[in-house]
Coordinates of C-alpha atoms in Angstrom, one line a residue:
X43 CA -12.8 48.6 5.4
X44 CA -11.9 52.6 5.4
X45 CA -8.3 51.4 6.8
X46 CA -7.5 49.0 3.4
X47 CA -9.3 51.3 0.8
X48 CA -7.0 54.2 2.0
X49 CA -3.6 53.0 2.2
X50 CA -3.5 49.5 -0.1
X51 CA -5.5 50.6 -3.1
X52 CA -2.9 52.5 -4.5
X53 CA -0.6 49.3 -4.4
X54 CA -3.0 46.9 -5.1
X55 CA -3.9 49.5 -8.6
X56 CA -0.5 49.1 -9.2
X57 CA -0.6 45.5 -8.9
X58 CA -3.6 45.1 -11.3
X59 CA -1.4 47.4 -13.9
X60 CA 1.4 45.5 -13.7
X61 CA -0.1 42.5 -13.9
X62 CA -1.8 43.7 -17.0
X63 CA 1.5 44.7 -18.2
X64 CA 2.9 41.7 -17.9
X65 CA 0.8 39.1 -19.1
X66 CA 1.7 39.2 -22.5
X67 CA 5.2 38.5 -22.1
X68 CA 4.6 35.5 -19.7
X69 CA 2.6 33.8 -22.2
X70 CA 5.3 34.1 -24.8
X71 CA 8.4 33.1 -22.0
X72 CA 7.1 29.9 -21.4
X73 CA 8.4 28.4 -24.7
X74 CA 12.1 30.3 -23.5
X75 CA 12.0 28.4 -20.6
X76 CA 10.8 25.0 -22.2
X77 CA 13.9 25.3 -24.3
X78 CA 16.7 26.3 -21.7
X79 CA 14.9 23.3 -19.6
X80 CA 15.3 20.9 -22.6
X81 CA 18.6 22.3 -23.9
X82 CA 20.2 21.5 -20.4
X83 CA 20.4 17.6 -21.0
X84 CA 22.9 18.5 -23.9
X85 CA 25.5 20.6 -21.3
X86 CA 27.5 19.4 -18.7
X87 CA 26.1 19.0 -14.7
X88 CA 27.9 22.3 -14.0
X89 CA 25.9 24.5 -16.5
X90 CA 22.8 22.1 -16.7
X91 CA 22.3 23.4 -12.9
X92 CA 22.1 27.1 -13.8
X93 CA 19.5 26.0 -17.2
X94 CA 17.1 24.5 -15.4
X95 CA 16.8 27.2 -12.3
X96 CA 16.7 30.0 -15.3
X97 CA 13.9 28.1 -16.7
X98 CA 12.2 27.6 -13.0
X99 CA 12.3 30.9 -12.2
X100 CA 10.7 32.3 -16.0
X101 CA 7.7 29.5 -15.3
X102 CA 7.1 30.9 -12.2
X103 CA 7.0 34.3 -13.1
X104 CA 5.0 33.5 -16.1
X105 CA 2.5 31.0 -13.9
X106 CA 2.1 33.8 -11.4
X107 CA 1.2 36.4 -14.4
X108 CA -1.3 34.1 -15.6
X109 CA 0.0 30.9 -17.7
X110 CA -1.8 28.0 -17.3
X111 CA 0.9 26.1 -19.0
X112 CA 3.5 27.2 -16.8
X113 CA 1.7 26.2 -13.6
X114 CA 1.2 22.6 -15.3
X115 CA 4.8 22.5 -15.9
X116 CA 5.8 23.7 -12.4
X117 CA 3.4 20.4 -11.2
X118 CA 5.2 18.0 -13.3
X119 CA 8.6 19.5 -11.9
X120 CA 7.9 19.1 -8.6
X121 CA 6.3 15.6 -8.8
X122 CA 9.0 14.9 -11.0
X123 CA 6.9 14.3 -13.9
X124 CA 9.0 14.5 -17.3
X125 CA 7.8 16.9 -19.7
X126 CA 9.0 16.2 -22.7
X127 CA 9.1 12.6 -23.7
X128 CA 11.4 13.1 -26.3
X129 CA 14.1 14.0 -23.5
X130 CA 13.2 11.3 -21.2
X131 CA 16.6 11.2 -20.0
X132 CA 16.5 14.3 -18.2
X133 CA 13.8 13.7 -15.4
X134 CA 13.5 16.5 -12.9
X135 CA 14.7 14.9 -9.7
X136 CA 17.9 14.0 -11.7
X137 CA 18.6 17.3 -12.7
X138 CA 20.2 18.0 -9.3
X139 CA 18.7 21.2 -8.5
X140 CA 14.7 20.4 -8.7
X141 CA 13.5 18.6 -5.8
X142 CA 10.5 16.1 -5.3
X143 CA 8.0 18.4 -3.5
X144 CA 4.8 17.2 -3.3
X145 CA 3.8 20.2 -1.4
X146 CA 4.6 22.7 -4.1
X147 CA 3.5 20.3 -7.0
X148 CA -0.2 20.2 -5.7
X149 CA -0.3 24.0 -5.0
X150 CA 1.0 24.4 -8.5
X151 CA -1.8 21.8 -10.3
X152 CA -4.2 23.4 -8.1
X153 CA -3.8 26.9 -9.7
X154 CA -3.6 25.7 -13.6
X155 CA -6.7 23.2 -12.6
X156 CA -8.7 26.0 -11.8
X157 CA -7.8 28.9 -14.0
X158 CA -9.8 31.2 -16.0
X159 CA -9.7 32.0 -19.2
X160 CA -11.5 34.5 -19.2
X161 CA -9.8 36.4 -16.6
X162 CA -6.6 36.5 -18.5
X163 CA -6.8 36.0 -22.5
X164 CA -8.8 38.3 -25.0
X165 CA -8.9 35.9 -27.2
X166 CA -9.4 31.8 -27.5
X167 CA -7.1 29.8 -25.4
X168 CA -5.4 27.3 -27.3
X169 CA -5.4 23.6 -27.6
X170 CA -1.9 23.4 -25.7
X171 CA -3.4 25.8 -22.8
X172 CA -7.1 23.7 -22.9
X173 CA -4.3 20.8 -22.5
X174 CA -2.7 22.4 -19.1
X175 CA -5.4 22.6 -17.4
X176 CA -7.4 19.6 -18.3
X177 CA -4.3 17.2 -17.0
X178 CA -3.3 19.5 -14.2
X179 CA -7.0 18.7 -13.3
X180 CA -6.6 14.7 -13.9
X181 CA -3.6 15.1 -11.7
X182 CA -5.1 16.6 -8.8
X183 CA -6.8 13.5 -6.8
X184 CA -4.1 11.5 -8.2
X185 CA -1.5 13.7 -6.0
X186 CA -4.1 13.9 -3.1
X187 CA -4.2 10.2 -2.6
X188 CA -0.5 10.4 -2.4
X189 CA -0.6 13.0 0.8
X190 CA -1.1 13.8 4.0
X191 CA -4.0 15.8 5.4
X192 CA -1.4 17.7 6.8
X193 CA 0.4 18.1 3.7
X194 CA -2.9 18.9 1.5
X195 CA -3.5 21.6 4.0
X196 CA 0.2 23.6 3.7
X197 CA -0.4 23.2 -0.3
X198 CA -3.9 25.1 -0.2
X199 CA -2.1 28.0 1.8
X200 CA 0.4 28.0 -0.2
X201 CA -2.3 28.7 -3.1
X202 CA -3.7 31.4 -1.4
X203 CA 0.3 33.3 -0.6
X204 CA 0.8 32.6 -4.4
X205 CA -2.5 34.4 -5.5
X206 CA -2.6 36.6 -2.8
X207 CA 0.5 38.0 -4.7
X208 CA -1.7 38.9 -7.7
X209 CA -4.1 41.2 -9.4
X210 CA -7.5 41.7 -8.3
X211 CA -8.3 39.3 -10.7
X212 CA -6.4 36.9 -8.6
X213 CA -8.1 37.8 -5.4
X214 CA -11.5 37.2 -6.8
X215 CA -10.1 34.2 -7.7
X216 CA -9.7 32.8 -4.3
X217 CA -12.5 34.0 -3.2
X218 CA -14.3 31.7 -5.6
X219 CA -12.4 29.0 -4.7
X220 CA -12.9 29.4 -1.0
X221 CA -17.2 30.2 -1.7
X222 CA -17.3 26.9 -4.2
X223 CA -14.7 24.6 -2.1
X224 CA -12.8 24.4 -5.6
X225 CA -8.9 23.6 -5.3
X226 CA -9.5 25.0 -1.4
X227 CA -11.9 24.0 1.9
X228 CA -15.6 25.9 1.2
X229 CA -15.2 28.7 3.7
X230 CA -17.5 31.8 3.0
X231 CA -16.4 33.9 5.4
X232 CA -12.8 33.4 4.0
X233 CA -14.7 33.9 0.4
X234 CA -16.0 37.0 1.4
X235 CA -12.5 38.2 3.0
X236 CA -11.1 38.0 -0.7
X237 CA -13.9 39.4 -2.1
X238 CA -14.0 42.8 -0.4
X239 CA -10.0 42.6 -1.8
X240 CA -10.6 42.1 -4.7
X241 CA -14.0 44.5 -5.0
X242 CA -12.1 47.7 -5.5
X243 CA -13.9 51.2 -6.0
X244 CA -15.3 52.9 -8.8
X245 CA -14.4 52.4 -12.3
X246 CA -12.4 49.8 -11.3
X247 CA -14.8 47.8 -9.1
X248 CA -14.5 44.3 -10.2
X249 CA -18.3 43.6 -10.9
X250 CA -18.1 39.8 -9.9
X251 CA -16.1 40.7 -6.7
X252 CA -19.2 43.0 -6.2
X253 CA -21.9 40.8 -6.6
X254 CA -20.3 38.0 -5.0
X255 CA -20.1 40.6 -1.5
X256 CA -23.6 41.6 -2.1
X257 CA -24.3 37.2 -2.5
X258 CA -22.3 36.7 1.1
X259 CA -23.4 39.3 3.2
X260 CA -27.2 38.6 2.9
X261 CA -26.4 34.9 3.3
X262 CA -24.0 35.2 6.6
X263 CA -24.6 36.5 10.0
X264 CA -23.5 39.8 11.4
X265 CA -20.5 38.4 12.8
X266 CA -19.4 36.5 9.9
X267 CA -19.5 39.9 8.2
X268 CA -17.3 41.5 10.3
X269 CA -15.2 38.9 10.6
X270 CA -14.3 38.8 7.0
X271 CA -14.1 42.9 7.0
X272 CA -11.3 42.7 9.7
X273 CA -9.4 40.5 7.9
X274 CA -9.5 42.2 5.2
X275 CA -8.5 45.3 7.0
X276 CA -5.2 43.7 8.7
X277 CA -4.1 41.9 4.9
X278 CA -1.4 42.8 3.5
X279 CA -0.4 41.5 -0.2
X280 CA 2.9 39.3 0.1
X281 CA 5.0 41.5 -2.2
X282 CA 4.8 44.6 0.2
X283 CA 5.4 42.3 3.3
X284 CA 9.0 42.7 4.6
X285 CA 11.9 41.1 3.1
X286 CA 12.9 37.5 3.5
X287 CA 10.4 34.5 4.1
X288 CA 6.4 35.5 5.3
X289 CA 5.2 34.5 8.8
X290 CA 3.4 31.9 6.5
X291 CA 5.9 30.4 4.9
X292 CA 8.1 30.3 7.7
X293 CA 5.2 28.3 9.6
X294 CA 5.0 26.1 6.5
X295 CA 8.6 25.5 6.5
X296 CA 8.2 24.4 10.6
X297 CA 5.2 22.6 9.9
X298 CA 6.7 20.1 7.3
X299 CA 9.7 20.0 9.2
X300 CA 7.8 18.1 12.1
X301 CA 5.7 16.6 9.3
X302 CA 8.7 15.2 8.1
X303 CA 10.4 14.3 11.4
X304 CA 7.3 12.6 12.8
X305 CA 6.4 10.4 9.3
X306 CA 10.2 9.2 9.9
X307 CA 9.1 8.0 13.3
X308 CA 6.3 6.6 12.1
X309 CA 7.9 4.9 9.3
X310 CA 10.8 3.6 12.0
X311 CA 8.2 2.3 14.3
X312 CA 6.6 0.5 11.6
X313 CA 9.6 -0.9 10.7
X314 CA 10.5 -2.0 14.1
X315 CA 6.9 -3.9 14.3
X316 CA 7.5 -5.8 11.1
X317 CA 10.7 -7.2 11.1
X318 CA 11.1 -6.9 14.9
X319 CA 14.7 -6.2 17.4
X320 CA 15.8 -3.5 14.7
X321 CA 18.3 -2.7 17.7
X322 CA 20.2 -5.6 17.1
X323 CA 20.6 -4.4 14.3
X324 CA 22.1 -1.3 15.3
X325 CA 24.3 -3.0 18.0
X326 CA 25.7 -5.3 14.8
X327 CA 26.5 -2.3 12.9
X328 CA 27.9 -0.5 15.5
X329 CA 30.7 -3.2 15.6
X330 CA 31.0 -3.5 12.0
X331 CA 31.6 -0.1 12.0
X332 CA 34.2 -0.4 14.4
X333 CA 32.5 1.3 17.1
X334 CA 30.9 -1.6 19.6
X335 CA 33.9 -2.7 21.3
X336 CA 31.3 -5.8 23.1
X337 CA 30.7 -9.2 22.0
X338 CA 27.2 -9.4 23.5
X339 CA 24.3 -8.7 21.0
X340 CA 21.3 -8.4 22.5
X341 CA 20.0 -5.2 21.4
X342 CA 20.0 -3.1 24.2
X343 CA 20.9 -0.1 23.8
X344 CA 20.9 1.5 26.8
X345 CA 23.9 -0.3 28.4
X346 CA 27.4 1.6 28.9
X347 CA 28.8 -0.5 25.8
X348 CA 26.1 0.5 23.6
X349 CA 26.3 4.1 24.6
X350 CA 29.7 4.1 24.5
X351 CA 29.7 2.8 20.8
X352 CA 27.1 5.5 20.2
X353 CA 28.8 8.5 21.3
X354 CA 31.8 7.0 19.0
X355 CA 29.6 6.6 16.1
X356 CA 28.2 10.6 16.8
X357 CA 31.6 11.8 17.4
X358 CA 32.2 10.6 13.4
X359 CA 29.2 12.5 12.7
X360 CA 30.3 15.8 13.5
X361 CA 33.1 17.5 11.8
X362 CA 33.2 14.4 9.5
X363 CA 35.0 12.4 11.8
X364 CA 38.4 15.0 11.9
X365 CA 40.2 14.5 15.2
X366 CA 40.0 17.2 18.1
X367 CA 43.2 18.3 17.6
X368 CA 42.5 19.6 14.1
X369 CA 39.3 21.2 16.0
X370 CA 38.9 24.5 17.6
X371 CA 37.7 24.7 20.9
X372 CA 34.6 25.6 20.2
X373 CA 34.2 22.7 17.6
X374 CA 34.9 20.7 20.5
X375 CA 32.4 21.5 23.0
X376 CA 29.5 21.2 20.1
X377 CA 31.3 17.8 18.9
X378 CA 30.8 17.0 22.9
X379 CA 27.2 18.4 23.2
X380 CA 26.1 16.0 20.3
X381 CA 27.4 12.5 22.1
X382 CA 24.2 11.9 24.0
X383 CA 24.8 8.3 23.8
X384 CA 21.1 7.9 22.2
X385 CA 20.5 8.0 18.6
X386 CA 17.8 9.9 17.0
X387 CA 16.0 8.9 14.1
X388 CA 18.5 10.6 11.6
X389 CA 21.0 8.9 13.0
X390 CA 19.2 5.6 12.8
X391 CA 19.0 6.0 8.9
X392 CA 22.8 7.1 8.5
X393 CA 23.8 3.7 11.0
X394 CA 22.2 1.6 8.5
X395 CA 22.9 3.2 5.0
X396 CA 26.9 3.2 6.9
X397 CA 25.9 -0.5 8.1
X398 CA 24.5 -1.6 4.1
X399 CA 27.4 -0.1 2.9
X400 CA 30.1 -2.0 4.4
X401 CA 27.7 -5.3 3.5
X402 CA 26.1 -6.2 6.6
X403 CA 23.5 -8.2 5.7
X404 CA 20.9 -6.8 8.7
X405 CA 21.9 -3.0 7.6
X406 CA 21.6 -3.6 3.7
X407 CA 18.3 -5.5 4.6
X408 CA 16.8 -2.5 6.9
X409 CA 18.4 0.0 4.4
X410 CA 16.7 -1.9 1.5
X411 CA 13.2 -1.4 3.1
X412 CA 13.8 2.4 3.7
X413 CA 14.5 2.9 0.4
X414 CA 11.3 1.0 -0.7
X415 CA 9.3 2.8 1.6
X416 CA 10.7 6.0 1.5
X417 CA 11.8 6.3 5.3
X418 CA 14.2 8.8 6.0
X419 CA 15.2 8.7 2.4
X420 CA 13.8 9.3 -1.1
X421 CA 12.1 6.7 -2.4
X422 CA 14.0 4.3 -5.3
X423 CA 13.2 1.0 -6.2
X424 CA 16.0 0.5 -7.7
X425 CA 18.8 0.9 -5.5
X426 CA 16.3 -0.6 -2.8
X427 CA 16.3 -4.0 -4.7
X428 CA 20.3 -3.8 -5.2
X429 CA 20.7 -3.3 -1.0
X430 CA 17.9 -6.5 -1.0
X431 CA 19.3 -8.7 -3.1
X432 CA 22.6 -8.1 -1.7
X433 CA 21.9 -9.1 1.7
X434 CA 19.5 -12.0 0.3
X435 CA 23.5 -13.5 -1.4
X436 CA 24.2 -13.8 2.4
X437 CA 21.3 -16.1 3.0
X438 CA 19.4 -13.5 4.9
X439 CA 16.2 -14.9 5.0
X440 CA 14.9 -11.6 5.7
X441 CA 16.3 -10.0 2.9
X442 CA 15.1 -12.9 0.8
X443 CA 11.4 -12.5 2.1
X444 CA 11.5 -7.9 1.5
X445 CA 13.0 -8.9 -1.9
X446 CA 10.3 -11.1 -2.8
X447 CA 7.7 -8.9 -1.4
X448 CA 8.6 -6.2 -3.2
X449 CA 9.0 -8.3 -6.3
X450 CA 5.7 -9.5 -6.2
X451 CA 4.2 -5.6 -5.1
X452 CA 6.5 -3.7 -7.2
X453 CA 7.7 0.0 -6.4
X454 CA 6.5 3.4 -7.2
X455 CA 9.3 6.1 -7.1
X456 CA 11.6 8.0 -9.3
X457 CA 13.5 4.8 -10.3
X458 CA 10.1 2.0 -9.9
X459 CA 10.7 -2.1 -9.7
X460 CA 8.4 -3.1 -11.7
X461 CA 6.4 -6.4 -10.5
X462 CA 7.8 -9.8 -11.6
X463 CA 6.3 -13.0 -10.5
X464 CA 8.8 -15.1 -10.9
X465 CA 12.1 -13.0 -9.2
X466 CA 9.2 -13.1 -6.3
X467 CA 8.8 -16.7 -6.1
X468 CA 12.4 -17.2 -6.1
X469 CA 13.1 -14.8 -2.8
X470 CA 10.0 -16.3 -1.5
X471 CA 10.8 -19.8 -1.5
X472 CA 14.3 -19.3 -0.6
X473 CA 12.9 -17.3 2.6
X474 CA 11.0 -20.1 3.5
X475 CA 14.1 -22.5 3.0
X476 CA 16.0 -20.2 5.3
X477 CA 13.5 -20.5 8.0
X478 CA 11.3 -17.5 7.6
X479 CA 7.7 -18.6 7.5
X480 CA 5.6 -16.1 8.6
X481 CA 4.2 -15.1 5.1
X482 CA 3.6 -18.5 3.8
X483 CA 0.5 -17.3 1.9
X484 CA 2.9 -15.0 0.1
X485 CA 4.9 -18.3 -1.2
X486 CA 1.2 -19.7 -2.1
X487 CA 0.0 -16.4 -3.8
X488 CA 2.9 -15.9 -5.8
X489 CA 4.2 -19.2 -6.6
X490 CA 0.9 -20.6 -7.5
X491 CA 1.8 -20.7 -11.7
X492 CA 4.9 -22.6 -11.3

């Protein structure tokens, strides 16, 4: 490791003093923060805005110098958690500028869960602090359940680029998170990696770094070994890494990306196998819309007509919907490349929120259910119910039968439906009425104590 000890032990000294340094003033900004955050429901949107990201960006300065309560608070944020339930009104997906990010929420609780006091405070941590990390630690499997695998994963890196950015306190850190499987996958090779990091030389060893290398080589192979002392040779800490985002979190960002684009096919597909012809759908709010010119509904999409009405509903799309002539040329040929005449999933959710929003009873019915289920949109169970009810006034039998569903289930998002009984019976029955009777067991479950 002659290449690392040579050129990054001056910067990673300098980290550990800074770090030091810093601390103390971290510790005391947190309660700065907590009262720009609060005093931001008292100011208008404009200047509520700029509050909250001034108090973001001191919590993550102070979680990243070692407060556990600021790395709670960052989880709550981001899983839109309210912090303060004496300012219940101001819930952080409503503040316009914090959004619902389960991602960073999980790498956030996973770093108060498992800090140290002892690495950071001389003296007792205090009830408030013991607080932090004993919920972010309740809120840990709660989040998980609520995941992907894929989504678990790109929040355990993330932990790693956060600490990584640390003192060699910090490096140890993940080292024994990687050697115990605590808050990240067991991987002693990895474990290892961090430790030589974090070891340091002379007076400045860290002693538990030192042991911990001693611990690992004698209970891995040769090659593990090495392994773990090239990597630690080619790291790089993230604050001397070039400007602008890190190969890692540009992969992140490509990786939720698709994550993102493929549980919106998913969801689509899902929907498609439960209510069935979702294209006739389409076609029906295509001509609402006042872009299928044909009188034939039969939810093929691939005829001329249909494309035809697609490439008309695109065209609106792009450029919202201003005429070529007020286009330049080059607007033009991009407005052109985009009419494929085949909609993509994005498209599908903007046809039917377009579709719900003119009333059509299929579109509000489809948009309802995307809503509940959080497909191509964020989750809210109250406007979901609104679109539902809506197109159940229309004697929709569909929209009676997701309406009563979802009455009798409830919602969890930022705006739940709580469960009511009776509101399900109601949509249930009237479903049936309609001539919807594939869920009669619903009507039997949930009507049962009338």
């Amino acid at each position: 490791m002659t290449v690392w000890r040579k050129m990054k032990g001056l910067a990673l000294a300098t980290a550990v003093s800074a770090g030091a340094l810093i601390g103390g003033t971290a510790l005391a900004d947190y309660d700065n923060a907590l009262n720009a955050y609060l005093s931001a429901s008292d100011v208008s949107i404009e200047a509520r805005g700029a509050r909250v990201l001034n108090a973001m960006n001191i919590w993550q300065k102070s979680a990243r110098a070692g407060d556990v309560r600021s790395a709670r608070v960052l989880g709550d944020l981001y899983s839109d958690i309210d912090i303060d339930l004496r300012h219940d009104e101001l819930k952080p997906s409503e503040t316009g500028v914090i959004p619902v990010d389960k991602v960073q929420a999980l790498a956030w609780y996973t770093i108060a869960a498992t800090h140290d006091f002892t690495d950071f405070n001389d003296s007792d941590p205090t009830a408030e602090e013991i607080s932090a990390r004993a919920f972010a630690q309740l809120r840990l499997p709660q989040l998980r359940q609520e995941m992907t695998d894929a989504e678990v994963g790109m929040a355990q890196r993330l932990v790693v680029d956060i600490l990584s950015e640390g003192t060699q306190y910090d490096l140890a850190r993940i080292g024994e998170m990687f050697a115990q499987g605590h808050g990240l996958p067991k991987d002693n090779v990895s474990a290892l990696t961090y430790y030589y990091l974090a070891r340091g030389q002379g007076r400045g060893a860290n002693r538990t770094a030192t042991q911990e290398v001693s611990r690992l080589e004698k209970l891995l192979g040769d090659l593990d070994v090495q392994a773990a002392e090239e990597r630690a040779d080619a790291w790089e800490p993230p604050r001397f890494r070039e400007d602008g985002p890190s190969r890692l979190q540009q992969s992140q960002a490509a990786e939720l990306t698709e994550l993102q684009y493929q549980e919106l096919r998913d969801g689509l597909a899902k929907l498609d196998s439960e209510f069935g012809a979702i294209t006739k759908r389409a076609q029906e709010a295509l001509r609402v819309l006042g872009f299928y010119w044909d009188s034939k509904i039969d939810g093929d999409l691939t005829t001329r007509a249909s494309r035809d009405a697609i490439r008309r509903f695109q065209a609106s799309l792009f450029m919202d919907g201003r005429p070529n002539e007020l286009l330049t040329q080059e607007e033009r040929d991009r407005r052109r490349d985009t009419q494929t005449g085949i909609l993509t999933d994005r498209q599908r959710v903007e046809l039917m929120r377009q579709g719900a929003a003119r009333g059509h009873p299929g579109s509000l019915h489809i948009y309802g259910v995307m809503l509940a289920e959080g497909i191509g949109v964020r989750a809210d169970g109250q406007a979901a119910i609104e679109m539902l009810k809506a197109s159940a006034e229309q004697d929709y039998a569909l929209g009676h039968f997701s309406a009563g569903y979802y009455f009798a289930n409830g919602i969890t998002a930022a705006r739940p439906l709580p469960a009511n009984s009776r509101e399900a019976c109601f949509h249930l029955s009237r479903a049936q009425n309609l001539g919807y009777r594939d869920r009669e067991e619903n009507l039997k479950k949930y009507c049962s104590f009338q």
